[in-house]
Each structure stands twice: as C-alpha cells, then as structure tokens.
Amino acid sequence: VALACVGVVAFAAQLFGEKLCPGAALKPGLCRHFGSLVFLTTQTNVLCLCYFVTSVCAELAGMLEFQQQLLRLFPLVFATGFFISFCYYALVHFDPAQAAIREKTKEKYPYVNLASHMSHCFSLPFVVLWARFQPGLEVHFVDRCGTVCGFVLFYLCFMHFNHSLTGEWPYPFITDAEVKGGRLGRTAVEVALAGLLVAMSFGGDLLLPAAA
C-alpha cells in the first residue's frame, strides 16, 4: 500500500502542476471546449491518479481479488506514465515555439516553467519503480491490446474531434508534420507515436522482477 500511496502523491503533484498554469492559458483556442483534457498529459494524470487511489482503497479494504484485476491495467498505466515524461522532454519542452509561448505566459502565470516540469517529471521514475515491485506479474495479450490500444484509439479520435472544432492540434510536432508532409505526414507521426506508446508497455514487462 505504501507504493500505491507514493503513486497517489506523484500523480496528484503532476495535476497540481497543471493548476499552476492551466493548458487554457497556453493555448486558449485549443482548450475552449474541453479545457486541459485535450492534452494526453492531463488524461494520463487523471487516469493514473484514479488508478492508484482505487488501488490504495482496495488494499485497505482487503479486496485482494479486485487488486489482481486492477493489475490488468499495468500495461496502460506504465506506458502512459512513461510516455508523458519521455515525450514531453524529447519533443515539447525544448521546442522554440513552446518556449516562446511559456515566456509570453509568464506575466500572468509566473510559475509556468515550474508548472511545465511538475506536470510531467514524476511519472516516469515512479512507474519504473512501481514495475520493479510487481513480482510474478504476467501481462496477457488481451489486456495489453484492450487497454493500451484502446486508449490510443480513444485519444486519437478525441484529438481529431477537438481539431474539427478548433482547427488546432495539441502538440507542435503534429502541426509541423502536417505543414511539412500534409495529411500523410501527420498520420505517419500519429502512427509512430501510437507505436511508441505500445512499445513502452512492453518495456514495462522487461522491468518486472521474476517470481520468487
């Protein structure tokens, strides 16, 4: 239960980081219908916080069978938690256009840079630690396919729906891909990122310790 409590703190801290500078402050047009939920980061932080709160409650209530069912979500929680940290720093944080947006927002939200780090930095080290304390966990194909692939499909559909309402994409590298390569370029980037997310779920498997 202690590790699950750490998970609650980690993802609650990331959501708090988002409150220091909400996504609508950075991209008001993009967020005018669904707020910060248009970002994969926000959806992941909410999802993982709910997961670990539920895990803590189940453990305290002695619901062992339910806890085992919760672990079927391991591929999704690991992959999304790893993905938002890794891809934020690899693709977004150092992008000059994003840095310019943060600089412009500083006057109203002076903690924008702290918020950007806080909302992304805890999840990757935590899910790696969490995976190392799941001895004997077996990940089944149907669980990976149903959770990871299902979530990827949902988010892509949601992102396209929001784009149809606002004309904006949530991330600069998607916009850049569309500008340079048209629909085909944008689709290639989406497929590559979806594949990366699925691959990260397999990375979680590699970190699982062997059964005692």
PDB file of C-alpha atoms in Angstrom:
ATOM      1  CA  VAL A   1       0.000   0.000   0.000  1.00  0.00           C
ATOM      2  CA  ALA A   2       2.955   2.332   0.595  1.00  0.00           C
ATOM      3  CA  LEU A   3       3.989   2.230  -3.070  1.00  0.00           C
ATOM      4  CA  ALA A   4       0.438   2.930  -4.225  1.00  0.00           C
ATOM      5  CA  CYS A   5       0.365   5.924  -1.853  1.00  0.00           C
ATOM      6  CA  VAL A   6       3.537   7.215  -3.499  1.00  0.00           C
ATOM      7  CA  GLY A   7       1.724   6.876  -6.828  1.00  0.00           C
ATOM      8  CA  VAL A   8      -1.180   8.943  -5.492  1.00  0.00           C
ATOM      9  CA  VAL A   9       1.244  11.666  -4.380  1.00  0.00           C
ATOM     10  CA  ALA A  10       3.191  11.597  -7.678  1.00  0.00           C
ATOM     11  CA  PHE A  11       0.181  11.985  -9.944  1.00  0.00           C
ATOM     12  CA  ALA A  12      -1.593  14.405  -7.611  1.00  0.00           C
ATOM     13  CA  ALA A  13       1.553  16.558  -7.719  1.00  0.00           C
ATOM     14  CA  GLN A  14       1.507  16.457 -11.509  1.00  0.00           C
ATOM     15  CA  LEU A  15      -2.136  17.549 -11.583  1.00  0.00           C
ATOM     16  CA  PHE A  16      -1.280  20.328  -9.129  1.00  0.00           C
ATOM     17  CA  GLY A  17       1.478  21.391 -11.502  1.00  0.00           C
ATOM     18  CA  GLU A  18      -1.141  21.785 -14.207  1.00  0.00           C
ATOM     19  CA  LYS A  19      -3.156  24.067 -11.915  1.00  0.00           C
ATOM     20  CA  LEU A  20      -0.169  26.418 -11.559  1.00  0.00           C
ATOM     21  CA  CYS A  21      -0.575  27.192 -15.258  1.00  0.00           C
ATOM     22  CA  PRO A  22      -3.631  25.579 -16.904  1.00  0.00           C
ATOM     23  CA  GLY A  23      -3.445  24.473 -20.502  1.00  0.00           C
ATOM     24  CA  ALA A  24      -6.066  27.052 -21.451  1.00  0.00           C
ATOM     25  CA  ALA A  25      -3.587  29.782 -20.513  1.00  0.00           C
ATOM     26  CA  LEU A  26      -1.064  28.421 -23.004  1.00  0.00           C
ATOM     27  CA  LYS A  27      -3.484  27.515 -25.790  1.00  0.00           C
ATOM     28  CA  PRO A  28      -6.903  29.127 -25.176  1.00  0.00           C
ATOM     29  CA  GLY A  29      -8.272  28.310 -28.616  1.00  0.00           C
ATOM     30  CA  LEU A  30      -7.354  24.645 -28.387  1.00  0.00           C
ATOM     31  CA  CYS A  31      -8.840  24.297 -24.892  1.00  0.00           C
ATOM     32  CA  ARG A  32     -12.057  26.265 -25.323  1.00  0.00           C
ATOM     33  CA  HIS A  33     -14.334  23.213 -25.443  1.00  0.00           C
ATOM     34  CA  PHE A  34     -12.706  20.574 -23.221  1.00  0.00           C
ATOM     35  CA  GLY A  35     -10.142  22.510 -21.193  1.00  0.00           C
ATOM     36  CA  SER A  36      -6.866  20.760 -20.415  1.00  0.00           C
ATOM     37  CA  LEU A  37      -8.391  17.343 -21.172  1.00  0.00           C
ATOM     38  CA  VAL A  38      -7.302  17.851 -24.775  1.00  0.00           C
ATOM     39  CA  PHE A  39      -3.757  17.070 -23.619  1.00  0.00           C
ATOM     40  CA  LEU A  40      -2.599  13.474 -23.218  1.00  0.00           C
ATOM     41  CA  THR A  41      -0.723  14.596 -20.089  1.00  0.00           C
ATOM     42  CA  THR A  42      -3.913  15.635 -18.305  1.00  0.00           C
ATOM     43  CA  GLN A  43      -5.789  12.493 -19.296  1.00  0.00           C
ATOM     44  CA  THR A  44      -2.860  10.356 -18.121  1.00  0.00           C
ATOM     45  CA  ASN A  45      -2.514  12.185 -14.801  1.00  0.00           C
ATOM     46  CA  VAL A  46      -6.244  11.827 -14.091  1.00  0.00           C
ATOM     47  CA  LEU A  47      -6.279   8.175 -15.163  1.00  0.00           C
ATOM     48  CA  CYS A  48      -3.232   7.205 -13.092  1.00  0.00           C
ATOM     49  CA  LEU A  49      -4.342   9.167 -10.024  1.00  0.00           C
ATOM     50  CA  CYS A  50      -7.702   7.375 -10.116  1.00  0.00           C
ATOM     51  CA  TYR A  51      -5.904   4.048 -10.564  1.00  0.00           C
ATOM     52  CA  PHE A  52      -3.650   4.455  -7.532  1.00  0.00           C
ATOM     53  CA  VAL A  53      -6.396   5.913  -5.318  1.00  0.00           C
ATOM     54  CA  THR A  54      -8.509   2.869  -6.198  1.00  0.00           C
ATOM     55  CA  SER A  55      -5.546   0.590  -5.534  1.00  0.00           C
ATOM     56  CA  VAL A  56      -4.981   2.096  -2.070  1.00  0.00           C
ATOM     57  CA  CYS A  57      -8.676   1.768  -1.191  1.00  0.00           C
ATOM     58  CA  ALA A  58      -8.811  -1.831  -2.422  1.00  0.00           C
ATOM     59  CA  GLU A  59      -5.744  -2.803  -0.414  1.00  0.00           C
ATOM     60  CA  LEU A  60      -7.008  -1.136   2.767  1.00  0.00           C
ATOM     61  CA  ALA A  61     -10.357  -2.890   2.317  1.00  0.00           C
ATOM     62  CA  GLY A  62      -8.659  -6.265   1.819  1.00  0.00           C
ATOM     63  CA  MET A  63     -10.124  -6.718  -1.663  1.00  0.00           C
ATOM     64  CA  LEU A  64      -7.341  -8.970  -2.933  1.00  0.00           C
ATOM     65  CA  GLU A  65      -9.202 -10.323  -5.957  1.00  0.00           C
ATOM     66  CA  PHE A  66     -10.115  -6.806  -7.076  1.00  0.00           C
ATOM     67  CA  GLN A  67      -6.462  -5.768  -6.699  1.00  0.00           C
ATOM     68  CA  GLN A  68      -5.461  -8.572  -9.053  1.00  0.00           C
ATOM     69  CA  GLN A  69      -7.994  -7.324 -11.587  1.00  0.00           C
ATOM     70  CA  LEU A  70      -6.584  -3.809 -11.265  1.00  0.00           C
ATOM     71  CA  LEU A  71      -3.126  -5.108 -12.196  1.00  0.00           C
ATOM     72  CA  ARG A  72      -4.521  -5.996 -15.610  1.00  0.00           C
ATOM     73  CA  LEU A  73      -4.194  -2.253 -16.265  1.00  0.00           C
ATOM     74  CA  PHE A  74      -0.436  -2.432 -15.662  1.00  0.00           C
ATOM     75  CA  PRO A  75       0.495  -2.064 -19.377  1.00  0.00           C
ATOM     76  CA  LEU A  76      -1.643   1.077 -19.739  1.00  0.00           C
ATOM     77  CA  VAL A  77      -0.539   2.773 -16.518  1.00  0.00           C
ATOM     78  CA  PHE A  78       3.141   2.026 -17.151  1.00  0.00           C
ATOM     79  CA  ALA A  79       3.090   3.029 -20.813  1.00  0.00           C
ATOM     80  CA  THR A  80       1.208   6.307 -20.371  1.00  0.00           C
ATOM     81  CA  GLY A  81       3.172   7.294 -17.256  1.00  0.00           C
ATOM     82  CA  PHE A  82       6.476   6.651 -19.036  1.00  0.00           C
ATOM     83  CA  PHE A  83       5.306   8.235 -22.279  1.00  0.00           C
ATOM     84  CA  ILE A  84       4.238  11.656 -20.964  1.00  0.00           C
ATOM     85  CA  SER A  85       7.575  12.272 -19.246  1.00  0.00           C
ATOM     86  CA  PHE A  86       9.754  10.917 -22.028  1.00  0.00           C
ATOM     87  CA  CYS A  87       7.927  12.543 -24.938  1.00  0.00           C
ATOM     88  CA  TYR A  88       7.425  15.869 -23.189  1.00  0.00           C
ATOM     89  CA  TYR A  89      11.148  16.387 -22.723  1.00  0.00           C
ATOM     90  CA  ALA A  90      12.057  14.795 -26.064  1.00  0.00           C
ATOM     91  CA  LEU A  91       9.518  16.595 -28.247  1.00  0.00           C
ATOM     92  CA  VAL A  92       7.862  19.525 -26.495  1.00  0.00           C
ATOM     93  CA  HIS A  93       9.771  21.252 -23.695  1.00  0.00           C
ATOM     94  CA  PHE A  94      12.774  22.391 -25.742  1.00  0.00           C
ATOM     95  CA  ASP A  95      10.763  23.310 -28.834  1.00  0.00           C
ATOM     96  CA  PRO A  96      11.410  27.036 -29.525  1.00  0.00           C
ATOM     97  CA  ALA A  97       7.741  27.743 -30.268  1.00  0.00           C
ATOM     98  CA  GLN A  98       6.674  26.171 -26.967  1.00  0.00           C
ATOM     99  CA  ALA A  99       9.377  28.079 -25.074  1.00  0.00           C
ATOM    100  CA  ALA A 100       8.085  31.303 -26.624  1.00  0.00           C
ATOM    101  CA  ILE A 101       4.526  30.515 -25.505  1.00  0.00           C
ATOM    102  CA  ARG A 102       5.711  29.864 -21.948  1.00  0.00           C
ATOM    103  CA  GLU A 103       7.709  33.109 -21.947  1.00  0.00           C
ATOM    104  CA  LYS A 104       4.669  35.066 -23.137  1.00  0.00           C
ATOM    105  CA  THR A 105       2.537  33.488 -20.384  1.00  0.00           C
ATOM    106  CA  LYS A 106       4.983  34.346 -17.573  1.00  0.00           C
ATOM    107  CA  GLU A 107       3.450  37.745 -16.829  1.00  0.00           C
ATOM    108  CA  LYS A 108       0.128  36.235 -15.772  1.00  0.00           C
ATOM    109  CA  TYR A 109       1.448  32.842 -14.646  1.00  0.00           C
ATOM    110  CA  PRO A 110       4.957  33.407 -13.214  1.00  0.00           C
ATOM    111  CA  TYR A 111       5.349  29.724 -12.322  1.00  0.00           C
ATOM    112  CA  VAL A 112       4.741  28.474 -15.868  1.00  0.00           C
ATOM    113  CA  ASN A 113       8.161  26.806 -16.153  1.00  0.00           C
ATOM    114  CA  LEU A 114       7.795  25.106 -12.773  1.00  0.00           C
ATOM    115  CA  ALA A 115       4.294  24.006 -13.788  1.00  0.00           C
ATOM    116  CA  SER A 116       5.619  22.504 -17.023  1.00  0.00           C
ATOM    117  CA  HIS A 117       8.159  20.399 -15.121  1.00  0.00           C
ATOM    118  CA  MET A 118       5.839  19.453 -12.254  1.00  0.00           C
ATOM    119  CA  SER A 119       3.104  18.178 -14.544  1.00  0.00           C
ATOM    120  CA  HIS A 120       5.462  15.759 -16.331  1.00  0.00           C
ATOM    121  CA  CYS A 121       8.553  14.877 -14.295  1.00  0.00           C
ATOM    122  CA  PHE A 122       7.350  12.419 -11.619  1.00  0.00           C
ATOM    123  CA  SER A 123       5.517   9.789 -13.622  1.00  0.00           C
ATOM    124  CA  LEU A 124       8.438   8.145 -15.448  1.00  0.00           C
ATOM    125  CA  PRO A 125      10.631   7.433 -12.396  1.00  0.00           C
ATOM    126  CA  PHE A 126       7.592   6.338 -10.420  1.00  0.00           C
ATOM    127  CA  VAL A 127       6.238   3.800 -12.935  1.00  0.00           C
ATOM    128  CA  VAL A 128       9.735   2.333 -13.323  1.00  0.00           C
ATOM    129  CA  LEU A 129       9.928   1.894  -9.538  1.00  0.00           C
ATOM    130  CA  TRP A 130       6.375   0.527  -9.441  1.00  0.00           C
ATOM    131  CA  ALA A 131       7.166  -2.074 -12.116  1.00  0.00           C
ATOM    132  CA  ARG A 132      10.159  -3.306 -10.125  1.00  0.00           C
ATOM    133  CA  PHE A 133       7.836  -4.186  -7.227  1.00  0.00           C
ATOM    134  CA  GLN A 134       5.411  -6.392  -9.162  1.00  0.00           C
ATOM    135  CA  PRO A 135       6.993  -9.857  -8.830  1.00  0.00           C
ATOM    136  CA  GLY A 136       5.464 -12.619 -10.894  1.00  0.00           C
ATOM    137  CA  LEU A 137       3.026 -10.365 -12.740  1.00  0.00           C
ATOM    138  CA  GLU A 138       2.092 -11.833 -16.126  1.00  0.00           C
ATOM    139  CA  VAL A 139       0.799  -9.464 -18.789  1.00  0.00           C
ATOM    140  CA  HIS A 140      -1.651 -11.057 -21.198  1.00  0.00           C
ATOM    141  CA  PHE A 141      -2.084 -10.039 -24.805  1.00  0.00           C
ATOM    142  CA  VAL A 142      -5.785  -9.280 -24.423  1.00  0.00           C
ATOM    143  CA  ASP A 143      -5.084  -6.914 -21.509  1.00  0.00           C
ATOM    144  CA  ARG A 144      -2.394  -5.034 -23.424  1.00  0.00           C
ATOM    145  CA  CYS A 145      -4.482  -4.850 -26.583  1.00  0.00           C
ATOM    146  CA  GLY A 146      -7.679  -3.882 -24.783  1.00  0.00           C
ATOM    147  CA  THR A 147      -6.147  -1.220 -22.555  1.00  0.00           C
ATOM    148  CA  VAL A 148      -3.185   0.319 -24.387  1.00  0.00           C
ATOM    149  CA  CYS A 149      -4.510   0.059 -27.938  1.00  0.00           C
ATOM    150  CA  GLY A 150      -7.998   1.019 -26.779  1.00  0.00           C
ATOM    151  CA  PHE A 151      -6.709   4.129 -25.021  1.00  0.00           C
ATOM    152  CA  VAL A 152      -4.544   5.127 -28.002  1.00  0.00           C
ATOM    153  CA  LEU A 153      -7.521   4.813 -30.337  1.00  0.00           C
ATOM    154  CA  PHE A 154      -9.728   6.812 -27.970  1.00  0.00           C
ATOM    155  CA  TYR A 155      -7.206   9.634 -27.635  1.00  0.00           C
ATOM    156  CA  LEU A 156      -6.570   9.890 -31.386  1.00  0.00           C
ATOM    157  CA  CYS A 157     -10.305  10.056 -32.076  1.00  0.00           C
ATOM    158  CA  PHE A 158     -10.763  12.638 -29.326  1.00  0.00           C
ATOM    159  CA  MET A 159      -7.831  14.713 -30.647  1.00  0.00           C
ATOM    160  CA  HIS A 160      -9.283  14.709 -34.165  1.00  0.00           C
ATOM    161  CA  PHE A 161     -12.729  15.611 -32.874  1.00  0.00           C
ATOM    162  CA  ASN A 162     -11.303  18.572 -30.969  1.00  0.00           C
ATOM    163  CA  HIS A 163      -9.366  19.581 -34.083  1.00  0.00           C
ATOM    164  CA  SER A 164     -12.602  19.599 -36.071  1.00  0.00           C
ATOM    165  CA  LEU A 165     -13.989  22.101 -33.532  1.00  0.00           C
ATOM    166  CA  THR A 166     -10.928  24.320 -33.069  1.00  0.00           C
ATOM    167  CA  GLY A 167      -8.653  23.805 -36.066  1.00  0.00           C
ATOM    168  CA  GLU A 168      -5.712  23.240 -33.699  1.00  0.00           C
ATOM    169  CA  TRP A 169      -3.583  20.243 -32.735  1.00  0.00           C
ATOM    170  CA  PRO A 170      -2.453  19.884 -29.116  1.00  0.00           C
ATOM    171  CA  TYR A 171       1.244  19.369 -29.873  1.00  0.00           C
ATOM    172  CA  PRO A 172       3.609  21.372 -32.121  1.00  0.00           C
ATOM    173  CA  PHE A 173       5.240  18.322 -33.707  1.00  0.00           C
ATOM    174  CA  ILE A 174       1.844  17.231 -35.092  1.00  0.00           C
ATOM    175  CA  THR A 175       1.297  20.675 -36.575  1.00  0.00           C
ATOM    176  CA  ASP A 176       4.828  20.674 -38.017  1.00  0.00           C
ATOM    177  CA  ALA A 177       4.299  17.240 -39.559  1.00  0.00           C
ATOM    178  CA  GLU A 178       1.075  18.384 -41.217  1.00  0.00           C
ATOM    179  CA  VAL A 179       2.665  21.598 -42.533  1.00  0.00           C
ATOM    180  CA  LYS A 180       5.665  19.758 -43.994  1.00  0.00           C
ATOM    181  CA  GLY A 181       4.053  16.473 -45.068  1.00  0.00           C
ATOM    182  CA  GLY A 182       0.338  17.138 -45.288  1.00  0.00           C
ATOM    183  CA  ARG A 183      -2.175  14.585 -44.079  1.00  0.00           C
ATOM    184  CA  LEU A 184       0.202  11.732 -44.826  1.00  0.00           C
ATOM    185  CA  GLY A 185       2.980  13.292 -42.727  1.00  0.00           C
ATOM    186  CA  ARG A 186       0.665  13.937 -39.830  1.00  0.00           C
ATOM    187  CA  THR A 187      -0.727  10.402 -39.978  1.00  0.00           C
ATOM    188  CA  ALA A 188       2.800   8.948 -40.032  1.00  0.00           C
ATOM    189  CA  VAL A 189       3.656  10.869 -36.850  1.00  0.00           C
ATOM    190  CA  GLU A 190       0.451   9.711 -35.147  1.00  0.00           C
ATOM    191  CA  VAL A 191       1.122   6.078 -36.072  1.00  0.00           C
ATOM    192  CA  ALA A 192       4.732   6.367 -34.885  1.00  0.00           C
ATOM    193  CA  LEU A 193       3.688   7.817 -31.523  1.00  0.00           C
ATOM    194  CA  ALA A 194       0.951   5.203 -31.105  1.00  0.00           C
ATOM    195  CA  GLY A 195       3.529   2.502 -31.826  1.00  0.00           C
ATOM    196  CA  LEU A 196       5.928   4.072 -29.335  1.00  0.00           C
ATOM    197  CA  LEU A 197       3.272   4.028 -26.632  1.00  0.00           C
ATOM    198  CA  VAL A 198       2.552   0.347 -27.276  1.00  0.00           C
ATOM    199  CA  ALA A 199       6.308  -0.391 -27.303  1.00  0.00           C
ATOM    200  CA  MET A 200       6.678   1.319 -23.930  1.00  0.00           C
ATOM    201  CA  SER A 201       4.126  -1.086 -22.489  1.00  0.00           C
ATOM    202  CA  PHE A 202       6.462  -3.937 -23.494  1.00  0.00           C
ATOM    203  CA  GLY A 203       9.285  -2.045 -21.804  1.00  0.00           C
ATOM    204  CA  GLY A 204       7.318  -2.327 -18.586  1.00  0.00           C
ATOM    205  CA  ASP A 205       7.321  -6.105 -18.995  1.00  0.00           C
ATOM    206  CA  LEU A 206      11.124  -6.105 -19.116  1.00  0.00           C
ATOM    207  CA  LEU A 207      11.291  -4.343 -15.761  1.00  0.00           C
ATOM    208  CA  LEU A 208       9.057  -6.839 -13.968  1.00  0.00           C
ATOM    209  CA  PRO A 209      11.037  -8.960 -11.483  1.00  0.00           C
ATOM    210  CA  ALA A 210      10.847 -12.709 -11.747  1.00  0.00           C
ATOM    211  CA  ALA A 211       8.515 -14.569  -9.397  1.00  0.00           C
ATOM    212  CA  ALA A 212      10.154 -15.615  -6.153  1.00  0.00           C
TER     213      ALA A 212
END
